[in-house]
């Protein structure tokens, strides 16, 4: 989903959506604040349901014992380093992270950094075509959180209804990135 589609949902929830207006709403106050209100809520949800990314480092034959590489600039939290030899067999990587660099005591092969990323920032100039990086389930929660913040400054609005709906949806949110599984084999006990 892109930012514009998410804005349409949010504006529809608060009954301010105007499909004929290029800014999606006729309310000037909402129009000028919309991206500013989306920005911290988008960032917040990306820290609850994290954005998983990878960066691959290919190492050829080298005389150096240690490969120094910058960590990704959007790294929020390091998850793991996976190492594959030239035949794509897993090997145990030896590495150290110091500051914003990773030092790999390498063998020839491929090293994959798996990490949680900060999302690309939403700012005043972010276009509605911007593709949201958070997962679909939290994209569906984002409009309620934004609606809550948009209506907080309106004394005639009951913004708490949106916050309550946000809380209900967050209680049902599954933030796991993997599920447990078991393999059962037939045999004697």
Steps between C-alpha positions, in 0.01 A plus 500: 500500500625849433475808721217651294282188535562497875409870521172429317409236759583733787311794348205269434499395865478862619255596223737748335579311178433697182567283192486797259763701688863434400598536867235240599324740740335841494612573856802730468623433854500123450662530156799696632558269799435161344856388417630650825253291699570187295878522555528417874216245490660318206835497684333378820325207331823401323658450841216278621479283185854532371607524136726205416768556233820337377828623356730262312879523504690291244862427581735359238851374548689741720824520691342708775388308808215738585243668277380843622153599381260778594179385661186606310417867559138411584600240763282520812602167657745230387338155487767260371771429245465197275811373321508277191815361342559501124287181473210661695561284808448675832808581698537657843588866455741677732431869524503807720276803481675820600311825461339507156730238348511122495836323490476150354781246537419354168536210276408533136123508462185694567400669824142612561424757767143459623376805687203708604485831317379849566234592248562770244383825657171663415534878482309795354627420149424127505276416205178302537653236269756414773472125573468429871772263623312369803310172470141492378355424843649816654412703190138426593557632855681819394185694395348462849812632669520797259127573534545510877778760469322708234185530710670564836510874428130514405301561823176388332638163385501175694853393408508243781288263288789473252751444778282223647475335158877530459551328839261217410681440171843512666393231750435263209822585318743210461854640490679166458707466185520119517274230636603184683465176315551134579567202281341173607634168382332167535685241705524303821478678835 
